[in-house]
Tab-separated table of N, CA, C and O in Angstrom:
chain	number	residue	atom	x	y	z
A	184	UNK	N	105.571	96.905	48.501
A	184	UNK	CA	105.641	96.923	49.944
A	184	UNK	C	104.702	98.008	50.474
A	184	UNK	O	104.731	99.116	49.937
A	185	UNK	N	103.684	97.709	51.717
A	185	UNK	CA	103.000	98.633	52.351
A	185	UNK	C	103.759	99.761	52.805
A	185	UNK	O	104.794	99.569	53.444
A	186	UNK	N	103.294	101.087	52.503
A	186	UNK	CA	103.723	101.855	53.350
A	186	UNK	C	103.054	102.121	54.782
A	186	UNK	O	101.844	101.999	54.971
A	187	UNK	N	103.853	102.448	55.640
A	187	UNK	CA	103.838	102.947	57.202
A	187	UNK	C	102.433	103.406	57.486
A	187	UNK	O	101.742	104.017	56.671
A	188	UNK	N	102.092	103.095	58.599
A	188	UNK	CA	100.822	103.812	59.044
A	188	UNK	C	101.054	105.490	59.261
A	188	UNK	O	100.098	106.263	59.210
A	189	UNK	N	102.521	105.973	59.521
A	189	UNK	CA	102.446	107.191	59.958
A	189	UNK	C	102.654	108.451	58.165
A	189	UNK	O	102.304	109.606	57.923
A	190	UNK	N	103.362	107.403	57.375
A	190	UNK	CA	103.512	107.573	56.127
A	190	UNK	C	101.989	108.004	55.674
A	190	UNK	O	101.713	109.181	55.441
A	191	UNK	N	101.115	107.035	55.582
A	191	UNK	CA	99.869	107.229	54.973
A	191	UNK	C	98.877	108.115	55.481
A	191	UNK	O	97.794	108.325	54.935
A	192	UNK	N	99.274	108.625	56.535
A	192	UNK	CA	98.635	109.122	57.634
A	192	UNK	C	98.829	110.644	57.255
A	192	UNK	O	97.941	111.382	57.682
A	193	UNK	N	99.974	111.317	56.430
A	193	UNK	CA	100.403	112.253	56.311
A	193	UNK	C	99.668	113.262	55.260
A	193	UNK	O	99.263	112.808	54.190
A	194	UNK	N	99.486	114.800	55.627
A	194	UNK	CA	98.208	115.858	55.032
A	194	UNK	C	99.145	115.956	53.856
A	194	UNK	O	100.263	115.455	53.976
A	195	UNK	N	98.791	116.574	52.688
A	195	UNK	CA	99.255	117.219	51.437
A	195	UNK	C	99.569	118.485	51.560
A	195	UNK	O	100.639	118.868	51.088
A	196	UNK	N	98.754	119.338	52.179
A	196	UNK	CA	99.188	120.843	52.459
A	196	UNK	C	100.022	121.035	53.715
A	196	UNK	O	100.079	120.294	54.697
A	197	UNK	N	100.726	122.303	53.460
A	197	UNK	CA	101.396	122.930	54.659
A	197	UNK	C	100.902	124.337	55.047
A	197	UNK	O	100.871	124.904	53.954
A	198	UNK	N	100.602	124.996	55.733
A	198	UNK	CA	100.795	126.091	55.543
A	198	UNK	C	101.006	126.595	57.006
A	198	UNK	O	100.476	126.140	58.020
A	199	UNK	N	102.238	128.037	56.867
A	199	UNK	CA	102.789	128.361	57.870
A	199	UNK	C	102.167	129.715	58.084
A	199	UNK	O	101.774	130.524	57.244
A	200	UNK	N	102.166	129.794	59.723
A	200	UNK	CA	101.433	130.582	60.465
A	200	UNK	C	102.439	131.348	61.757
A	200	UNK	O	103.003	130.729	62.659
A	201	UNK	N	102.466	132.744	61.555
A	201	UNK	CA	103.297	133.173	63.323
A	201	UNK	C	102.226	133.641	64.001
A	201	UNK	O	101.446	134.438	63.480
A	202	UNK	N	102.072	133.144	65.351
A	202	UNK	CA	101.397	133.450	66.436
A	202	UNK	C	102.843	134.376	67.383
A	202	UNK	O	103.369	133.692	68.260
A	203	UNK	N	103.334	135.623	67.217
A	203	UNK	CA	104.294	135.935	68.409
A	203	UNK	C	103.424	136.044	69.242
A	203	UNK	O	103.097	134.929	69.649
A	204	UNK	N	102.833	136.908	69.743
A	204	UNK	CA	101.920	136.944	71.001
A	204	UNK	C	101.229	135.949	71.639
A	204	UNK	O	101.457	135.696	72.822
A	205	UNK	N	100.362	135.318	70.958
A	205	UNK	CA	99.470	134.302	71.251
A	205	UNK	C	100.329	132.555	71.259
A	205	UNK	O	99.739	131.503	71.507
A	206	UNK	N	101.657	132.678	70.954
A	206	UNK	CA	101.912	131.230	70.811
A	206	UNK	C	101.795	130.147	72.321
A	206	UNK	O	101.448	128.974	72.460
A	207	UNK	N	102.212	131.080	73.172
A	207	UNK	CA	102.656	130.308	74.638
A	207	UNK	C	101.070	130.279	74.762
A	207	UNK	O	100.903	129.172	75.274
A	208	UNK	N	99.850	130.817	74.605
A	208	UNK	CA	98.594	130.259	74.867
A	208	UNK	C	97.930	129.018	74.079
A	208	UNK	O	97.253	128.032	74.368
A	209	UNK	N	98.519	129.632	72.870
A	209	UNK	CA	98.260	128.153	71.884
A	209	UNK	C	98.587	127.059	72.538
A	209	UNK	O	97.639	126.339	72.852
A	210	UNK	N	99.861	126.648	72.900
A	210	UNK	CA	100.914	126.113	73.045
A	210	UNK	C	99.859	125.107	74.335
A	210	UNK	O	99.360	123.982	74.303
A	211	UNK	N	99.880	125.920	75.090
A	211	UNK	CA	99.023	125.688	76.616
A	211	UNK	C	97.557	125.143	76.833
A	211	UNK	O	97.108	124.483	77.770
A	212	UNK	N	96.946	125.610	75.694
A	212	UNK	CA	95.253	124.788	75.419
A	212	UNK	C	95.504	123.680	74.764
A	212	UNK	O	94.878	122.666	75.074
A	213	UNK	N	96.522	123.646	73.670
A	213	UNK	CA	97.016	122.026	72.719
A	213	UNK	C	97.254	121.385	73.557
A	213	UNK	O	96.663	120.307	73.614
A	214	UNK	N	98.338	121.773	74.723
A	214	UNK	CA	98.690	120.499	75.738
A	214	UNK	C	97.698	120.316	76.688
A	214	UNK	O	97.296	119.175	76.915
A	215	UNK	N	97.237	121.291	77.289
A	215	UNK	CA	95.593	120.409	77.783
A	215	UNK	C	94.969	119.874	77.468
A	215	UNK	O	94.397	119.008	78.129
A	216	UNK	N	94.686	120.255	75.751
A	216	UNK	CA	93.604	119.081	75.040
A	216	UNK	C	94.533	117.608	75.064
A	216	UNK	O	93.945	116.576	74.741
A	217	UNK	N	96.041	117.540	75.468
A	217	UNK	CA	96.215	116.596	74.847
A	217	UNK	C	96.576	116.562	73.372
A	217	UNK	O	96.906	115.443	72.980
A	218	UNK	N	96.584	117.174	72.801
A	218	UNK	CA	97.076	116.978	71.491
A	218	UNK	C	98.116	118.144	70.745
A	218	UNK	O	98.217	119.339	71.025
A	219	UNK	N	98.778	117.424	69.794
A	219	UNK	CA	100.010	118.704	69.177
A	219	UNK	C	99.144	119.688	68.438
A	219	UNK	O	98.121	119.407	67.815
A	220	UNK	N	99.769	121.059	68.611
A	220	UNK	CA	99.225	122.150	68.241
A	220	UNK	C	98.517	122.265	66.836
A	220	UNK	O	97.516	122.917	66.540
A	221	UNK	N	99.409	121.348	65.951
A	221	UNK	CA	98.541	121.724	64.320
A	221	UNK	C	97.385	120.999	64.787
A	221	UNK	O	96.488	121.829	64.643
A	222	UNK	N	96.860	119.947	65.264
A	222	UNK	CA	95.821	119.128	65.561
A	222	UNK	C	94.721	120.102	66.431
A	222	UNK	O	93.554	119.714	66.484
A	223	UNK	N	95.053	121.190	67.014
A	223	UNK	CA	94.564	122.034	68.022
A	223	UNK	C	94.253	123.134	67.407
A	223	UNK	O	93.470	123.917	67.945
A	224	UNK	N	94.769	123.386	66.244
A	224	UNK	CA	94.033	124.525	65.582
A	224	UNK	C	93.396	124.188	64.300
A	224	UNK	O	92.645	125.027	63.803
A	225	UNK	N	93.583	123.156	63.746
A	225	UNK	CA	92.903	122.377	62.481
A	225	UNK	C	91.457	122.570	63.425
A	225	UNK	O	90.610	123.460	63.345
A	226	UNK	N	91.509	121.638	64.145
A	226	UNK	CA	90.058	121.060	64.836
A	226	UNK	C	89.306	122.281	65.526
A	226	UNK	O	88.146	122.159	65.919
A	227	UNK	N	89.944	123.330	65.638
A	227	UNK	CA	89.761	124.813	66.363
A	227	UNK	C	89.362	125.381	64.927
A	227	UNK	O	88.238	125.032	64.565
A	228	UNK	N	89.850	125.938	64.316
A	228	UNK	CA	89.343	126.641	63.236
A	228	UNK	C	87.958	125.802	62.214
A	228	UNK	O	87.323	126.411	61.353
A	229	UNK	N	87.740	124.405	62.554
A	229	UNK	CA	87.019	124.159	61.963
A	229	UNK	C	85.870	123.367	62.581
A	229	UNK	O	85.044	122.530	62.218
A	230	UNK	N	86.199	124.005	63.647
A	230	UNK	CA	84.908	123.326	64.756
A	230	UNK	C	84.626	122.124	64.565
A	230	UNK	O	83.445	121.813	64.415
A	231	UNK	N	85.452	121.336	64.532
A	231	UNK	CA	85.662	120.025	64.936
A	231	UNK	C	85.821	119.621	66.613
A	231	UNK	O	86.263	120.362	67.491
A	232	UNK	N	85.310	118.184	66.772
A	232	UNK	CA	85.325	118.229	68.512
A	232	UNK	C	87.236	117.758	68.496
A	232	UNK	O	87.740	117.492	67.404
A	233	UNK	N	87.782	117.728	69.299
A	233	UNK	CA	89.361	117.472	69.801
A	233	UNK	C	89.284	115.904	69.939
A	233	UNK	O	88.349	115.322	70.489
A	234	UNK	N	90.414	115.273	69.355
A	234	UNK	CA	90.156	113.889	69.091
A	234	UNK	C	90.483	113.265	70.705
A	234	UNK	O	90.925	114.135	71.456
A	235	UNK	N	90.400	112.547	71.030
A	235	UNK	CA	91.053	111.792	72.627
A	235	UNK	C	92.717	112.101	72.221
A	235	UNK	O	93.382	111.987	71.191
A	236	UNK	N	92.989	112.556	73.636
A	236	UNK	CA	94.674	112.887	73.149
A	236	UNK	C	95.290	111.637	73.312
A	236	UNK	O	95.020	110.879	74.244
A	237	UNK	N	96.306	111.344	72.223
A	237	UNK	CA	97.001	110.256	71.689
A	237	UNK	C	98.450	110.403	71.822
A	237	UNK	O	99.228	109.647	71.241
A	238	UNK	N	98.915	111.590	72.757
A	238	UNK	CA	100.852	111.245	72.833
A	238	UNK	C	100.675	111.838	74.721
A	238	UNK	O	99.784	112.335	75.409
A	239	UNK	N	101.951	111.452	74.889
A	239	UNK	CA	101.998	111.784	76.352
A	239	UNK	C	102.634	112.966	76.116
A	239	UNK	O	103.369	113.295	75.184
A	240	UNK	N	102.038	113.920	77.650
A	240	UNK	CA	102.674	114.873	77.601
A	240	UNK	C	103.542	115.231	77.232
A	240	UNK	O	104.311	114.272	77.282
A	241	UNK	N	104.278	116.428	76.654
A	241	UNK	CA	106.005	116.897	77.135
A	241	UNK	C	106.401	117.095	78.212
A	241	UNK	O	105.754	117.591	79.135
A	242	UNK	N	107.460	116.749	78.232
A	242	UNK	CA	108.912	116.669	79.262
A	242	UNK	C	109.135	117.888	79.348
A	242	UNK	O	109.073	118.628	78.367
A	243	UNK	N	109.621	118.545	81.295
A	243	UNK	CA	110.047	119.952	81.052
A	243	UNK	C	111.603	119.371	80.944
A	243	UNK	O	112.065	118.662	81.839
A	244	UNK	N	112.548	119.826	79.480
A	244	UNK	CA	114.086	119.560	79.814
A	244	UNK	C	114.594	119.616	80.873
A	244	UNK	O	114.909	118.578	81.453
A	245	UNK	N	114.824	120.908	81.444
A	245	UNK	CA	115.488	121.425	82.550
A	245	UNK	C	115.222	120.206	83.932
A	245	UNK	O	116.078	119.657	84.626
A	246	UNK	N	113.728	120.071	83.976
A	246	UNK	CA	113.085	119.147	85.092
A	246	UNK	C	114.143	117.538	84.764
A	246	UNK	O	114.542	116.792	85.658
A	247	UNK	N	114.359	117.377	83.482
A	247	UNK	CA	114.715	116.213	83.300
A	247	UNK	C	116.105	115.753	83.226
A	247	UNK	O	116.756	114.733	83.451
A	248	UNK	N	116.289	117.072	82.772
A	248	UNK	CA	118.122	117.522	83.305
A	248	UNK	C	118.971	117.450	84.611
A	248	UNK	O	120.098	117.192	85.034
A	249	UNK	N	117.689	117.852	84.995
A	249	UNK	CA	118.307	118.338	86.544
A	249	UNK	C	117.489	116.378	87.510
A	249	UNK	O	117.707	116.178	88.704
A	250	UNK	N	116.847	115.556	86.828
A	250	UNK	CA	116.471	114.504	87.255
A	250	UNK	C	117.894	113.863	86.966
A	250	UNK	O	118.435	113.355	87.948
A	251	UNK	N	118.642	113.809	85.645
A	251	UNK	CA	119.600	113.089	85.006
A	251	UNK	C	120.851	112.943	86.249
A	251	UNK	O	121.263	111.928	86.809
A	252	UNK	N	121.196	114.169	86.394
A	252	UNK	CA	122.153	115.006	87.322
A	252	UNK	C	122.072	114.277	88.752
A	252	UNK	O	123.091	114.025	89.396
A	253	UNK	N	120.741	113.949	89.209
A	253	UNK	CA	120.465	113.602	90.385
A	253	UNK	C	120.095	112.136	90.377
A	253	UNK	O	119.631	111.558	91.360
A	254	UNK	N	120.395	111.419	88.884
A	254	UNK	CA	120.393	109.794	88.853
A	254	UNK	C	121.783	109.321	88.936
A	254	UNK	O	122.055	108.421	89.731
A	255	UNK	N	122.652	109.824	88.216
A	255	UNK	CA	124.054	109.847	88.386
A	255	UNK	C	125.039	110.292	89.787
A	255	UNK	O	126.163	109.839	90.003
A	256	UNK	N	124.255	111.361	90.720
A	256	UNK	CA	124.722	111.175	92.301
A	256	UNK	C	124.612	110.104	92.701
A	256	UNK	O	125.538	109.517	93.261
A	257	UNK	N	123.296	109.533	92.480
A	257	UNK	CA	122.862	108.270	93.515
A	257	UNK	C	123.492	107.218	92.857
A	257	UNK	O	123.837	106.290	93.589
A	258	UNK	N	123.713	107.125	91.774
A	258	UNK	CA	124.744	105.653	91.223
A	258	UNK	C	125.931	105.929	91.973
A	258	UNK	O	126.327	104.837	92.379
A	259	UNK	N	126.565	106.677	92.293
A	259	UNK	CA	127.795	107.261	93.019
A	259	UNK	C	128.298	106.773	94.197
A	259	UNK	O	129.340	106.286	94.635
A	260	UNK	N	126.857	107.166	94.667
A	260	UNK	CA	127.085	107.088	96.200
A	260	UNK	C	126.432	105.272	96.485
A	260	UNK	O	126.951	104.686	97.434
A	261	UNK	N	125.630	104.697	95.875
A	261	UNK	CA	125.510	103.297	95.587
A	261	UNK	C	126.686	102.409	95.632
A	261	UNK	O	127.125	101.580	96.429
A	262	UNK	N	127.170	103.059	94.055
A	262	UNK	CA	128.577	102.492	94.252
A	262	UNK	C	129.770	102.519	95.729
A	262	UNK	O	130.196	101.507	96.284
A	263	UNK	N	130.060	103.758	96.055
A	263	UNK	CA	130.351	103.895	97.523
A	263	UNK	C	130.035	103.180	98.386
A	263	UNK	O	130.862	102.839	99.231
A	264	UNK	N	128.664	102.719	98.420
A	264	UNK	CA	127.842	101.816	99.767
A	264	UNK	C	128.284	100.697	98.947
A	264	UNK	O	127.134	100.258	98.925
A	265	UNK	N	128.613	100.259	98.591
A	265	UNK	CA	128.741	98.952	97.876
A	265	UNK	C	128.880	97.307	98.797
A	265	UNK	O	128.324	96.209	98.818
A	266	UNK	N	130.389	98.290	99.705
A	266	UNK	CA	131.005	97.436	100.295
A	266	UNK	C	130.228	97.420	101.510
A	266	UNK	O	130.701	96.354	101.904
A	267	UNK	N	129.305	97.782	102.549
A	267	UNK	CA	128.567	97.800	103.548
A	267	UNK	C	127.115	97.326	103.011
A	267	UNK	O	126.342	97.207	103.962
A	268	UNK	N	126.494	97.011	101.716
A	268	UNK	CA	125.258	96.402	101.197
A	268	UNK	C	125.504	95.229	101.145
A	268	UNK	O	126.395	94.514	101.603
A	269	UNK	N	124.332	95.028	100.334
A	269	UNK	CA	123.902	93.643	99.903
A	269	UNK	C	124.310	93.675	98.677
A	269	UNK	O	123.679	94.508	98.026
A	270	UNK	N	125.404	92.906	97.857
A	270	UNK	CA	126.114	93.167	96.421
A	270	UNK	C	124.968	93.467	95.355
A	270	UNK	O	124.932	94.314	94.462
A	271	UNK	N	123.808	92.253	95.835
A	271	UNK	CA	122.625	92.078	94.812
A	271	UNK	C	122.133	92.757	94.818
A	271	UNK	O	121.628	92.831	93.697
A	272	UNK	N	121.737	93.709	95.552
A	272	UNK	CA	120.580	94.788	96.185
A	272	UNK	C	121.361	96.198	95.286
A	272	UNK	O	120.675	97.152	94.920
A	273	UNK	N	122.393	96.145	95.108
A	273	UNK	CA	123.590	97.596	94.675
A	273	UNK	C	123.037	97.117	93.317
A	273	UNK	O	122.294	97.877	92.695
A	274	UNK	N	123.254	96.282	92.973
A	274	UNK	CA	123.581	95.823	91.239
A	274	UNK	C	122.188	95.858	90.550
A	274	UNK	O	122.155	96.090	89.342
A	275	UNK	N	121.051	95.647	91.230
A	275	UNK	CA	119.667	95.722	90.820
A	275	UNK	C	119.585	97.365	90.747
A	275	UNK	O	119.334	97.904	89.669
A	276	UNK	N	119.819	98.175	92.004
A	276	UNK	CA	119.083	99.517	92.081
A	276	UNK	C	119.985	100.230	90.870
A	276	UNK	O	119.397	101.097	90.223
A	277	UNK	N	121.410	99.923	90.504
A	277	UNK	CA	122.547	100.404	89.631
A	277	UNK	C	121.501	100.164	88.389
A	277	UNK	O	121.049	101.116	87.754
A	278	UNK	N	121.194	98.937	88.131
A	278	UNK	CA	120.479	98.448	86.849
A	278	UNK	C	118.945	99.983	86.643
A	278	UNK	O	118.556	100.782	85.792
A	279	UNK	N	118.647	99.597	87.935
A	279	UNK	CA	117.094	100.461	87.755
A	279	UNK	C	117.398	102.042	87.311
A	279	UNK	O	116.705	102.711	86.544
A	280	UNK	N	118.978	102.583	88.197
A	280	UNK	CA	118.920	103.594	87.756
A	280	UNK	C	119.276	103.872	86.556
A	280	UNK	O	118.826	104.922	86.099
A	281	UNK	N	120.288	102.938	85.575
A	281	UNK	CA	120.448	102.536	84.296
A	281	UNK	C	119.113	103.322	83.509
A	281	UNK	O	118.865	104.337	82.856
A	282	UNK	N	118.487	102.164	84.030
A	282	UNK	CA	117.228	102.268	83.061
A	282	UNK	C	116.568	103.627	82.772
A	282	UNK	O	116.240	104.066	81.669
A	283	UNK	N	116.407	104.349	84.274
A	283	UNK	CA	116.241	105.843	84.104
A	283	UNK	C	116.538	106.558	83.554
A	283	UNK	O	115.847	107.461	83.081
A	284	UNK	N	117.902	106.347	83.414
A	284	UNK	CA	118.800	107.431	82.806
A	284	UNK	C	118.258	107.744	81.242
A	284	UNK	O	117.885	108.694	80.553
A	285	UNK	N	118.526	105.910	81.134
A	285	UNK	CA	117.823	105.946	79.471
A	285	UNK	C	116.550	106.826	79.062
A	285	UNK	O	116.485	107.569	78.083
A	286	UNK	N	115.491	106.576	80.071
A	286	UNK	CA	114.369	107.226	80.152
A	286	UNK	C	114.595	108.688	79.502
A	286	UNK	O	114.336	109.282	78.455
A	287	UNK	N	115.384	108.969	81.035
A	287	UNK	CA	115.711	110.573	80.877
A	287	UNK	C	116.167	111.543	79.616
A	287	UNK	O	115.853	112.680	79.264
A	288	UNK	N	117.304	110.253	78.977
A	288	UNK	CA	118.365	110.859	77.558
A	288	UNK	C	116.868	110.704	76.128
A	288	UNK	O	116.613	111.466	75.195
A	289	UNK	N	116.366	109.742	76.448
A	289	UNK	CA	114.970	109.758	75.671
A	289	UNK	C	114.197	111.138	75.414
A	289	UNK	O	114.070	111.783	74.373
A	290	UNK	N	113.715	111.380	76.734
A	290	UNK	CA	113.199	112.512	77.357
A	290	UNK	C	113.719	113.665	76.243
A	290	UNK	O	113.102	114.219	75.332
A	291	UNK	N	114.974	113.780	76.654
A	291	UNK	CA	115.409	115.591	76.377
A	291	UNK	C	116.040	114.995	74.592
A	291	UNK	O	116.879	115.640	73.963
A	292	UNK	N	115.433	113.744	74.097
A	292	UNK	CA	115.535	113.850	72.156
A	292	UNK	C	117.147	113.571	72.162
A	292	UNK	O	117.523	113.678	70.995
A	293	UNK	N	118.358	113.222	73.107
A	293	UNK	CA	119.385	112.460	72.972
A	293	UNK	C	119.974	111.295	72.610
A	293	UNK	O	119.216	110.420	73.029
A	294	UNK	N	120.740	110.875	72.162
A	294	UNK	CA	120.713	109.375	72.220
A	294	UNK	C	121.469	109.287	73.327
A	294	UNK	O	122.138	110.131	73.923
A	295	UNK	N	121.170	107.586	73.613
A	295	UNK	CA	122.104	107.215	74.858
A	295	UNK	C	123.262	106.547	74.250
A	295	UNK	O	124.179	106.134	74.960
């Protein structure tokens, strides 16, 4: 059986590095380039050009926490309006915010 593209894809060496001072700058040029930090200093230390960045940004938790918090009011108060809406119109936006939520529990590495 083939193995995985992300399987085959994987370096042989490790090697570990502390940046205390310098990490939150590291941290901050990798996500501008677009790419995760070992990829940002491989290609940095060896003067390589930075590949096209290939993952989407990170999520700020807190931002997504505090989004979660404020998807679950509005299902609330939806529900509340229920009886003065359109039943269909409640049950679609209920669905959409569903979907968010999922988004969101994604987001902060939870399961739903």
């Amino acid at each position: 059986m083939a193995e995985s593209g992300s399987e085959t894809r994987q370096r042989d060496e490790r090697h570990t590095v502390r940046f205390p001072l310098e990490d939150a700058l590291i941290c901050a040029k990798a996500n501008a380039a677009g790419v995760p930090v070992a990829t940002f200093l491989r290609n940095t230390a060896l003067a390589f050009p930075m590949p096209r960045a290939a993952r989407r940004p990170t999520s700020n938790h807190e931002e997504v926490a505090l989004l979660l918090g404020r998807i679950s009011q509005l299902a609330a108060a939806f529900r509340s309006a229920a009886t003065l809406a359109d039943a269909q119109a409640v049950e679609t936006a209920l669905a959409d915010l569903s979907e968010l939520r999922l988004l969101c529990l994604t987001a902060l590495g939870r399961k739903p």
